[in-house]
PDB file of C-alpha atoms and ligand atoms in Angstrom:
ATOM      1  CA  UNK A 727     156.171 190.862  55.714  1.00  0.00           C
ATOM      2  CA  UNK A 728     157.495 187.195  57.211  1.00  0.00           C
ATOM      3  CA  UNK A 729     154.813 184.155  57.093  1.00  0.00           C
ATOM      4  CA  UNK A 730     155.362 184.562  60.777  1.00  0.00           C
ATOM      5  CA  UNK A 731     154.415 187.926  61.530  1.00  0.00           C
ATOM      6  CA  UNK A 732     151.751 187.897  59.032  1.00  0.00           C
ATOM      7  CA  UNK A 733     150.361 184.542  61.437  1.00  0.00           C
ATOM      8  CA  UNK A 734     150.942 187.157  64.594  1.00  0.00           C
ATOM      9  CA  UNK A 735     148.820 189.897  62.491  1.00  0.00           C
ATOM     10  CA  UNK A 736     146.326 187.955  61.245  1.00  0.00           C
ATOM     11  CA  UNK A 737     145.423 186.612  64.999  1.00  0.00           C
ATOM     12  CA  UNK A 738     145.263 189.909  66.140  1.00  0.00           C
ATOM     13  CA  UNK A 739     143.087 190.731  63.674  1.00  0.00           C
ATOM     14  CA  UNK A 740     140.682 187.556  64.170  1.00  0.00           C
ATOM     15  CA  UNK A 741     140.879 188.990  67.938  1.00  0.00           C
ATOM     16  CA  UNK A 742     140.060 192.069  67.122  1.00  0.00           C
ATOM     17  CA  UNK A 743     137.039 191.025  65.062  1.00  0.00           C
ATOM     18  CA  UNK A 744     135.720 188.588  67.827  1.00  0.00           C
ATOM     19  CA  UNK A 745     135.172 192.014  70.267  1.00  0.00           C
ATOM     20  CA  UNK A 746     133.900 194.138  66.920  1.00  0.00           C
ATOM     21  CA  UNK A 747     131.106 191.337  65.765  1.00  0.00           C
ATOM     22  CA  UNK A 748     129.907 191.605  69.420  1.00  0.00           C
ATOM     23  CA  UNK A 749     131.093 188.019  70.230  1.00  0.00           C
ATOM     24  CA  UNK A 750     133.306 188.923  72.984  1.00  0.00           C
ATOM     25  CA  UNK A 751     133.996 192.046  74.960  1.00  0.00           C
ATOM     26  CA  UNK A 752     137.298 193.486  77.192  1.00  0.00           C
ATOM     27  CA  UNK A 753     140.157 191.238  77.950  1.00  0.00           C
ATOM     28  CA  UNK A 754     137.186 188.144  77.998  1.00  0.00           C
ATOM     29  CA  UNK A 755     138.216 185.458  75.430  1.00  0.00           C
ATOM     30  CA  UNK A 756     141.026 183.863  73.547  1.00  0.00           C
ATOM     31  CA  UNK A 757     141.604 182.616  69.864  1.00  0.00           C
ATOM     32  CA  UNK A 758     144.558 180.519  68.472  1.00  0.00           C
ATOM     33  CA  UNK A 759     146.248 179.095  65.131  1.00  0.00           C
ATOM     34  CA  UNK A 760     147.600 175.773  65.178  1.00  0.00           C
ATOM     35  CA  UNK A 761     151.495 176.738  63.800  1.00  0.00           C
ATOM     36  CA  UNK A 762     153.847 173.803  62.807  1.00  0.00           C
ATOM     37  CA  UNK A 763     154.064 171.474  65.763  1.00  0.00           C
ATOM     38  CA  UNK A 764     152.539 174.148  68.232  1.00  0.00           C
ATOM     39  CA  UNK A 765     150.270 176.698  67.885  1.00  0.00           C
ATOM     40  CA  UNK A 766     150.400 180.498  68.167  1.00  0.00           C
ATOM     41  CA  UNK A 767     147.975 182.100  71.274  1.00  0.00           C
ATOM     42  CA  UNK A 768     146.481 185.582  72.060  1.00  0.00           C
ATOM     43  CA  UNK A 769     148.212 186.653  75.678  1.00  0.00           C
ATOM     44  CA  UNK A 770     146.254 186.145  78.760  1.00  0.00           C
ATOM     45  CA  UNK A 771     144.669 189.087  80.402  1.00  0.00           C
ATOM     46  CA  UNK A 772     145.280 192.088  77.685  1.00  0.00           C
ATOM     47  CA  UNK A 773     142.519 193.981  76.170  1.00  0.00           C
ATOM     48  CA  UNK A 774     143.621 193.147  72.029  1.00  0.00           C
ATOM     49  CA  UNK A 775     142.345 196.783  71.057  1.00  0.00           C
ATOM     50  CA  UNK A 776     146.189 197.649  73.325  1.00  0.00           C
ATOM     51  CA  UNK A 777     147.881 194.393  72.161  1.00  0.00           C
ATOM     52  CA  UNK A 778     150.597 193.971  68.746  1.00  0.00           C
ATOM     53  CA  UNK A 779     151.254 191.056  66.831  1.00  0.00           C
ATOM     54  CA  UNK A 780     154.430 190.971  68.762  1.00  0.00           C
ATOM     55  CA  UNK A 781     152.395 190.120  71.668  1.00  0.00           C
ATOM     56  CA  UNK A 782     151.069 186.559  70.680  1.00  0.00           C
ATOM     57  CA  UNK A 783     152.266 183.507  72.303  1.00  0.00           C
ATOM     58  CA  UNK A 784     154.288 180.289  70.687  1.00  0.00           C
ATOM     59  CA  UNK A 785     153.406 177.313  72.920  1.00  0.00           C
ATOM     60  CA  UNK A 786     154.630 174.250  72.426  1.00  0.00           C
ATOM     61  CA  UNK A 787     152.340 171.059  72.487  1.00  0.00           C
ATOM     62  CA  UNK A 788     153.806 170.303  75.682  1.00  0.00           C
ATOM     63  CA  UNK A 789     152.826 173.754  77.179  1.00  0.00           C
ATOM     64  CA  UNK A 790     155.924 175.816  76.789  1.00  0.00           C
ATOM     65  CA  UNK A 791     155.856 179.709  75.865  1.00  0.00           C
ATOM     66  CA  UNK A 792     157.491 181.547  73.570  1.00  0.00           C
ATOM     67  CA  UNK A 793     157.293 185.113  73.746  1.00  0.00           C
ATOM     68  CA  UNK A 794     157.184 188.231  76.086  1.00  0.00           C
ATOM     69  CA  UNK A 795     153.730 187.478  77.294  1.00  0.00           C
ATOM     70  CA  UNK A 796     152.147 185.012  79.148  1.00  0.00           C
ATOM     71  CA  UNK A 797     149.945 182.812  76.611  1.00  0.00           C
ATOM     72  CA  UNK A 798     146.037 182.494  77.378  1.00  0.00           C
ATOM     73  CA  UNK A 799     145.193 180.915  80.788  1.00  0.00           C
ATOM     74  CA  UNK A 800     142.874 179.045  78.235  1.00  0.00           C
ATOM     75  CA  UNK A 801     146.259 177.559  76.384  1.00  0.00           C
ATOM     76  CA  UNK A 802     145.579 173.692  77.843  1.00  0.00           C
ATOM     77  CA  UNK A 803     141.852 173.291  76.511  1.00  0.00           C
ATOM     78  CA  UNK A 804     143.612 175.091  72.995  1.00  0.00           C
ATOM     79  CA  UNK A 805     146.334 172.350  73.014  1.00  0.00           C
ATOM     80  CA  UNK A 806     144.227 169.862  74.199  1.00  0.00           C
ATOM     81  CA  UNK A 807     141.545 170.252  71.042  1.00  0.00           C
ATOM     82  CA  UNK A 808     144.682 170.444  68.486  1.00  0.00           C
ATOM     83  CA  UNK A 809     145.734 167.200  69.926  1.00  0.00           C
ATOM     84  CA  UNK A 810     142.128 165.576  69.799  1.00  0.00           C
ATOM     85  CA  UNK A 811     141.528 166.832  66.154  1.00  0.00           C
ATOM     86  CA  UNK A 812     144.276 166.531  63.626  1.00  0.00           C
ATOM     87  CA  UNK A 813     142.027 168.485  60.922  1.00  0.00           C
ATOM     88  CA  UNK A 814     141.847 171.919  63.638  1.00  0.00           C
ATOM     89  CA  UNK A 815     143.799 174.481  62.323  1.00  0.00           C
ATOM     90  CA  UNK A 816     142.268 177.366  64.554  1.00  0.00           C
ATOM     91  CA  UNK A 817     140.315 177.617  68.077  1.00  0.00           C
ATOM     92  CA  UNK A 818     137.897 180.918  69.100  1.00  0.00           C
ATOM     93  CA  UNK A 819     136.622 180.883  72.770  1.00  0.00           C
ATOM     94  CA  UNK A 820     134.458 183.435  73.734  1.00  0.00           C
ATOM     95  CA  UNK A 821     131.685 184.994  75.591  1.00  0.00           C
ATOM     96  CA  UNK A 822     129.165 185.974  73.241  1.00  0.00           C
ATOM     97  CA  UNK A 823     126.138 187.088  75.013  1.00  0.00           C
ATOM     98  CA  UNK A 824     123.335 184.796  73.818  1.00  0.00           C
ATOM     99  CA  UNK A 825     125.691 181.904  73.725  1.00  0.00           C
ATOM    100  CA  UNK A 826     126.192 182.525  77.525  1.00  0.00           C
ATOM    101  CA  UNK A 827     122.489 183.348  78.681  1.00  0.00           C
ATOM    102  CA  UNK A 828     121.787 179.404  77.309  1.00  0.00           C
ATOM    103  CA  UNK A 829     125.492 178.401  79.146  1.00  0.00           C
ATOM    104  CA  UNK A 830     124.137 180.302  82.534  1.00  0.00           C
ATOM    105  CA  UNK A 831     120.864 178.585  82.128  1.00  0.00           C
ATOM    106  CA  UNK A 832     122.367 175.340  81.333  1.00  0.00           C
ATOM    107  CA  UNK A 833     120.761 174.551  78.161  1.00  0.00           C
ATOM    108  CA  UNK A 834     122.659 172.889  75.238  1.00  0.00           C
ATOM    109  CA  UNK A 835     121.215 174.546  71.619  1.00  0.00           C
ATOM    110  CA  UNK A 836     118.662 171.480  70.113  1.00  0.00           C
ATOM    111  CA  UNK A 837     117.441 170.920  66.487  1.00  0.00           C
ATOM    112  CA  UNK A 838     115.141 173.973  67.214  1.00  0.00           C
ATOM    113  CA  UNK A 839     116.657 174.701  63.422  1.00  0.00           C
ATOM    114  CA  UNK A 840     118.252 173.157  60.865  1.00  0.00           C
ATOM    115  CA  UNK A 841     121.622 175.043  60.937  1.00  0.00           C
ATOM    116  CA  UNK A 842     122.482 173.096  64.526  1.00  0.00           C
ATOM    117  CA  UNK A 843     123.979 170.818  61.864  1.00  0.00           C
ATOM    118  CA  UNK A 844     126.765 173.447  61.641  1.00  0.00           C
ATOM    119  CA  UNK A 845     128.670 172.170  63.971  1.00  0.00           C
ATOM    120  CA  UNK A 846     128.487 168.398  63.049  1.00  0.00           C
ATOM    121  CA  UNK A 847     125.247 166.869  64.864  1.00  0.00           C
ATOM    122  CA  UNK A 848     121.760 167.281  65.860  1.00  0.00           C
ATOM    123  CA  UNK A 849     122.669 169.395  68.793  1.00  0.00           C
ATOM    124  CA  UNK A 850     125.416 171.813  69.766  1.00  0.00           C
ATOM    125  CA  UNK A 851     125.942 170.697  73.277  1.00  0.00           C
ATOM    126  CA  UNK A 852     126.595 171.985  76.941  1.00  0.00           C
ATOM    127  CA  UNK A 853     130.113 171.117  78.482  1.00  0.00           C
ATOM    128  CA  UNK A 854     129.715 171.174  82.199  1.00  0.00           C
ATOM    129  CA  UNK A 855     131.289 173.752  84.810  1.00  0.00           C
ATOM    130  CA  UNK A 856     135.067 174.073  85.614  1.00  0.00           C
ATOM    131  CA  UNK A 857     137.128 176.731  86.835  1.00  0.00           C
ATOM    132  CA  UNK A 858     138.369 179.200  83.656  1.00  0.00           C
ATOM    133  CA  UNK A 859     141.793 177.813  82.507  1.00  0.00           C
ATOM    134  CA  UNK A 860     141.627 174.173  84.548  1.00  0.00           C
ATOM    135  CA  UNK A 861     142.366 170.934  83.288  1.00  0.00           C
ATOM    136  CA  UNK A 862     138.960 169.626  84.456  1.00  0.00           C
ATOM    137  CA  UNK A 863     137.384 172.359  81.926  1.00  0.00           C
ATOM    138  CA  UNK A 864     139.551 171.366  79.094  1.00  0.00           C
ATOM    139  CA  UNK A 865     138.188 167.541  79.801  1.00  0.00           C
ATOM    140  CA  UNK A 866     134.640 168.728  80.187  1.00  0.00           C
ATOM    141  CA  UNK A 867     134.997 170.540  76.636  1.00  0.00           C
ATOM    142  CA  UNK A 868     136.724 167.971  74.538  1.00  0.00           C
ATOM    143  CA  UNK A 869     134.308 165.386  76.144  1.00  0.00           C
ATOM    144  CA  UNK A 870     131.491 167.372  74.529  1.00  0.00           C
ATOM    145  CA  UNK A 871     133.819 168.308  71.108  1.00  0.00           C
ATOM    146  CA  UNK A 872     134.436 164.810  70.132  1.00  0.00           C
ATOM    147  CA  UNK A 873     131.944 164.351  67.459  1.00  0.00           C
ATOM    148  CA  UNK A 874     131.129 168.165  67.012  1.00  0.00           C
ATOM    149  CA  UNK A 875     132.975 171.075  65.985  1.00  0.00           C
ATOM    150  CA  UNK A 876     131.200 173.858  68.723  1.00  0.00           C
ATOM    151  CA  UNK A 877     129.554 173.952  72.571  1.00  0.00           C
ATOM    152  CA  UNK A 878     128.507 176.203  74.851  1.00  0.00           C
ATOM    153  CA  UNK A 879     130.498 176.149  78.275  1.00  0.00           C
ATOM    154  CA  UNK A 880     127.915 176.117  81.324  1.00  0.00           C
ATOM    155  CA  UNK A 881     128.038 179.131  83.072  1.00  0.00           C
ATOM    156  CA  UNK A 882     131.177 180.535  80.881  1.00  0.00           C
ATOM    157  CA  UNK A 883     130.964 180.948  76.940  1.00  0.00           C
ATOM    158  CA  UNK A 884     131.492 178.715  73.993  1.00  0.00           C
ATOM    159  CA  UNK A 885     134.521 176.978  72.072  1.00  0.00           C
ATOM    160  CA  UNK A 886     134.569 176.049  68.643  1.00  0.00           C
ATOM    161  CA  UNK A 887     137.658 174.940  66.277  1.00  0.00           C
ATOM    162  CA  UNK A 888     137.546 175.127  62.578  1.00  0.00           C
ATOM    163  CA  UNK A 889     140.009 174.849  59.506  1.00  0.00           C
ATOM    164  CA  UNK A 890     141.428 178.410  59.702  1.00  0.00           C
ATOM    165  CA  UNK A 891     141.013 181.409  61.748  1.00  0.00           C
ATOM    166  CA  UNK A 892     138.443 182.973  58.721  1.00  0.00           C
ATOM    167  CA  UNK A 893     135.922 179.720  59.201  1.00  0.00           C
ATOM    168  CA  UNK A 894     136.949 179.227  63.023  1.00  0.00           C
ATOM    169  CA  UNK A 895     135.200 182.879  63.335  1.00  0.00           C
ATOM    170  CA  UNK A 896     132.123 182.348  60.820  1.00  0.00           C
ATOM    171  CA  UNK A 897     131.774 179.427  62.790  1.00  0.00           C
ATOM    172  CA  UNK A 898     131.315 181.529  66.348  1.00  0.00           C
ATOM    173  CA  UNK A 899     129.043 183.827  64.339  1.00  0.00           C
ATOM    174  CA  UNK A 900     126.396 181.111  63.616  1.00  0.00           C
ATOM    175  CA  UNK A 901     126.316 179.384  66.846  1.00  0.00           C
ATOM    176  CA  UNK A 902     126.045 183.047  68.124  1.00  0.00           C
ATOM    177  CA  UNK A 903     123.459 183.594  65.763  1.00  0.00           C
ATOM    178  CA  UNK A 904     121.306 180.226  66.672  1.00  0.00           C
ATOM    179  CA  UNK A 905     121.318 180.814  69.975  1.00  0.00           C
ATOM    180  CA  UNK A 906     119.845 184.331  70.319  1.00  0.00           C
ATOM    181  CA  UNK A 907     117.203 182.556  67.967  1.00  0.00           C
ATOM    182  CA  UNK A 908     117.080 179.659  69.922  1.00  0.00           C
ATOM    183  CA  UNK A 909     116.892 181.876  73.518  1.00  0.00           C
ATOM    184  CA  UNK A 910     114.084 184.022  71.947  1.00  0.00           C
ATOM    185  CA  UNK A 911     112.449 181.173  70.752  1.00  0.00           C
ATOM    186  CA  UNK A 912     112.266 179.827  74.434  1.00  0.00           C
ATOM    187  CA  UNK A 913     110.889 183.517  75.451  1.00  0.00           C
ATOM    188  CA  UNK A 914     107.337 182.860  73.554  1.00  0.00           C
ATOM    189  CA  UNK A 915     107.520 178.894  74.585  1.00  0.00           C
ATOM    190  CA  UNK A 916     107.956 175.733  74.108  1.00  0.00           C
ATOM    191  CA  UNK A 917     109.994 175.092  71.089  1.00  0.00           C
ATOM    192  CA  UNK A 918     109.360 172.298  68.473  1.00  0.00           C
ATOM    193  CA  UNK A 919     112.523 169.891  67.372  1.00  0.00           C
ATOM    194  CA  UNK A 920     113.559 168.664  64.377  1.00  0.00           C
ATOM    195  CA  UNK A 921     113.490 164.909  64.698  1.00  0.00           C
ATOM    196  CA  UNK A 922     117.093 162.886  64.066  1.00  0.00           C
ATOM    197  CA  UNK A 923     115.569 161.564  60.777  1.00  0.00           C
ATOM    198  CA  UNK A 924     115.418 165.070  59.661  1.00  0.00           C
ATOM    199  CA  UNK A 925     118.673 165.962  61.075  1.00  0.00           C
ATOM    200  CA  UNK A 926     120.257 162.999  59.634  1.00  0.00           C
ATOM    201  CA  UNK A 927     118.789 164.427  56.471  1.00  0.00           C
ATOM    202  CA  UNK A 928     120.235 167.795  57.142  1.00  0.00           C
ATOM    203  CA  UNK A 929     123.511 166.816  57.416  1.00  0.00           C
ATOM    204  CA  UNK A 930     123.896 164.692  53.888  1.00  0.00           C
ATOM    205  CA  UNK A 931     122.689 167.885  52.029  1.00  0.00           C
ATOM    206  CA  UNK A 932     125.418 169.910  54.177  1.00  0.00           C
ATOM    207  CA  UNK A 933     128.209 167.200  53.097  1.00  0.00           C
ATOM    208  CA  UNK A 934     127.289 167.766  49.331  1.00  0.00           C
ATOM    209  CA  UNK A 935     126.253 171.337  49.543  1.00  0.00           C
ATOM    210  CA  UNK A 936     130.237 172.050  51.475  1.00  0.00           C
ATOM    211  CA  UNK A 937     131.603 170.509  47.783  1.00  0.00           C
ATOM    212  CA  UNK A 938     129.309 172.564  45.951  1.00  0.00           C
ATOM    213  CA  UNK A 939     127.933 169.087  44.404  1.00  0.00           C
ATOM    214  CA  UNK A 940     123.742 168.801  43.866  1.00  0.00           C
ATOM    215  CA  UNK A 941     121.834 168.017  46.844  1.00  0.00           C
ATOM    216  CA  UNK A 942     120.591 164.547  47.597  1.00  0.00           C
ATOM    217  CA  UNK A 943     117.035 163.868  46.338  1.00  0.00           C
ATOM    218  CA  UNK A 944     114.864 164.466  49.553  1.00  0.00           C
ATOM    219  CA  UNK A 945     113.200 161.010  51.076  1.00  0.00           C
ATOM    220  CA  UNK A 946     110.800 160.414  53.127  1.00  0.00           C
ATOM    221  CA  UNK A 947     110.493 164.352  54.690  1.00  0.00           C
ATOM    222  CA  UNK A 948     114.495 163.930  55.737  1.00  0.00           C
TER     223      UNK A 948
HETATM  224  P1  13P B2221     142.699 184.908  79.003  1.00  0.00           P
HETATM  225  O1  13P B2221     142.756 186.434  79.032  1.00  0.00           O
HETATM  226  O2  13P B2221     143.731 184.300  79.914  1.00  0.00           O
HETATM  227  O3  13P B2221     142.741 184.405  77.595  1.00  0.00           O
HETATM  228  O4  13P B2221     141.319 184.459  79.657  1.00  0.00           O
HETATM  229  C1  13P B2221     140.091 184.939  79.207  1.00  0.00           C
HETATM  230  C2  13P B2221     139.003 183.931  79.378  1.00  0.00           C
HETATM  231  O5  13P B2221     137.968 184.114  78.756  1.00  0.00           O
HETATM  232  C3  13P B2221     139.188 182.753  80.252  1.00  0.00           C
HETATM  233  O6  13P B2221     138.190 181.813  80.058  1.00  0.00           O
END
């Protein structure tokens, strides 16, 4: 099997997973792989369960296809989070359900618990509203991405970007994960917050706990 192909195939199987871990549904979402000096797309509008690897999308950085589909209407917010962060090597937007009951209620996910740090910060934020597929939304989401790695999209989804398509979808799964919590949470009442020292605390032990080193010795109830 080519290095290429087995890009196409893997895609389609990150795809695939997205709608079978409950994260997405139909033709609703897109996912991409950042592929020498473009990236490689799901196709816009086609349920993946009917799709083949031969179906995926080249794009260029400057927006042009390559393939026998048209790429994700989503492509420009894709691009435009590959150009704003060197280190993204794969981007999953989807709708996953609790994700978008917070998005439709326009409520960012706070440090209700400590695994917010997840995606880089004390809170995994709310971009605001643009059409699907417009330039304004791709603004509106890297404006929220710049110092975190997910957000909920108000009245849409959520976006995240990661290393690789295996930790871009782990990724979706937490912030999927915290936010049912979070959205059940809000069901019984108000919810308590972590304060920023404790978040600030959070994310040391998550810097030595990603290299496997010891933790940092815990001060002051950080
Ligand atoms: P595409 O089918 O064009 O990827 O669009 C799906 C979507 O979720 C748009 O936001």
């Amino acid at each position: 099997m080519s290095g290429f192909f087995r890009q196409r195939r893997t895609l389609l199987d990150t795809a695939l997973a997205m709608n079978r871990q409950e994260l997405n549904q139909g033709m609703a979402g897109n996912v991409s792989i950042r592929v020498g000096n473009g990236f490689l797309i799901t196709p816009s509008a086609m349920p993946y369960e009917e799709c083949t690897p031969a179906d995926m999308v080249l794009l260029s950085m400057d927006g042009r296809p390559q393939g026998r589909r048209h790429p994700s209407s989503e492509w420009r917010l894709h691009r435009d989070l590959y150009l704003q962060h060197p280190e993204a090597g794969a981007v999953l937007h989807a709708h996953p359900p609790w994700c978008t009951v917070l998005a439709c209620l326009e409520r960012e996910i706070p440090a209700f618990h400590y695994m917010v740090a997840v995606a880089g910060g004390d809170s995994i934020p709310l971009a605001g509203y643009a059409a699907f597929g417009s330039a304004e939304l791709s603004a509106l989401v890297t404006q929220a991405l710049v110092d975190r790695t997910a957000c909920l999209m108000a009245h849409h989804g959520m976006v995240c970007f990661a290393g690789d398509l295996k930790e871009v979808l782990a990724l979706a799964v937490e912030v999927e994960n915290l936010a049912r919590i979070y959205a059940r949470a809000l069901q019984v009442g108000e919810v308590p917050l972590l304060s920023s020292g404790q978040m600030a605390g959070v994310m040391a032990r998550f810097a030595a706990y990603r290299h496997g080193g010891p933790l940092p010795e815990q001060e002051d109830g950080a």
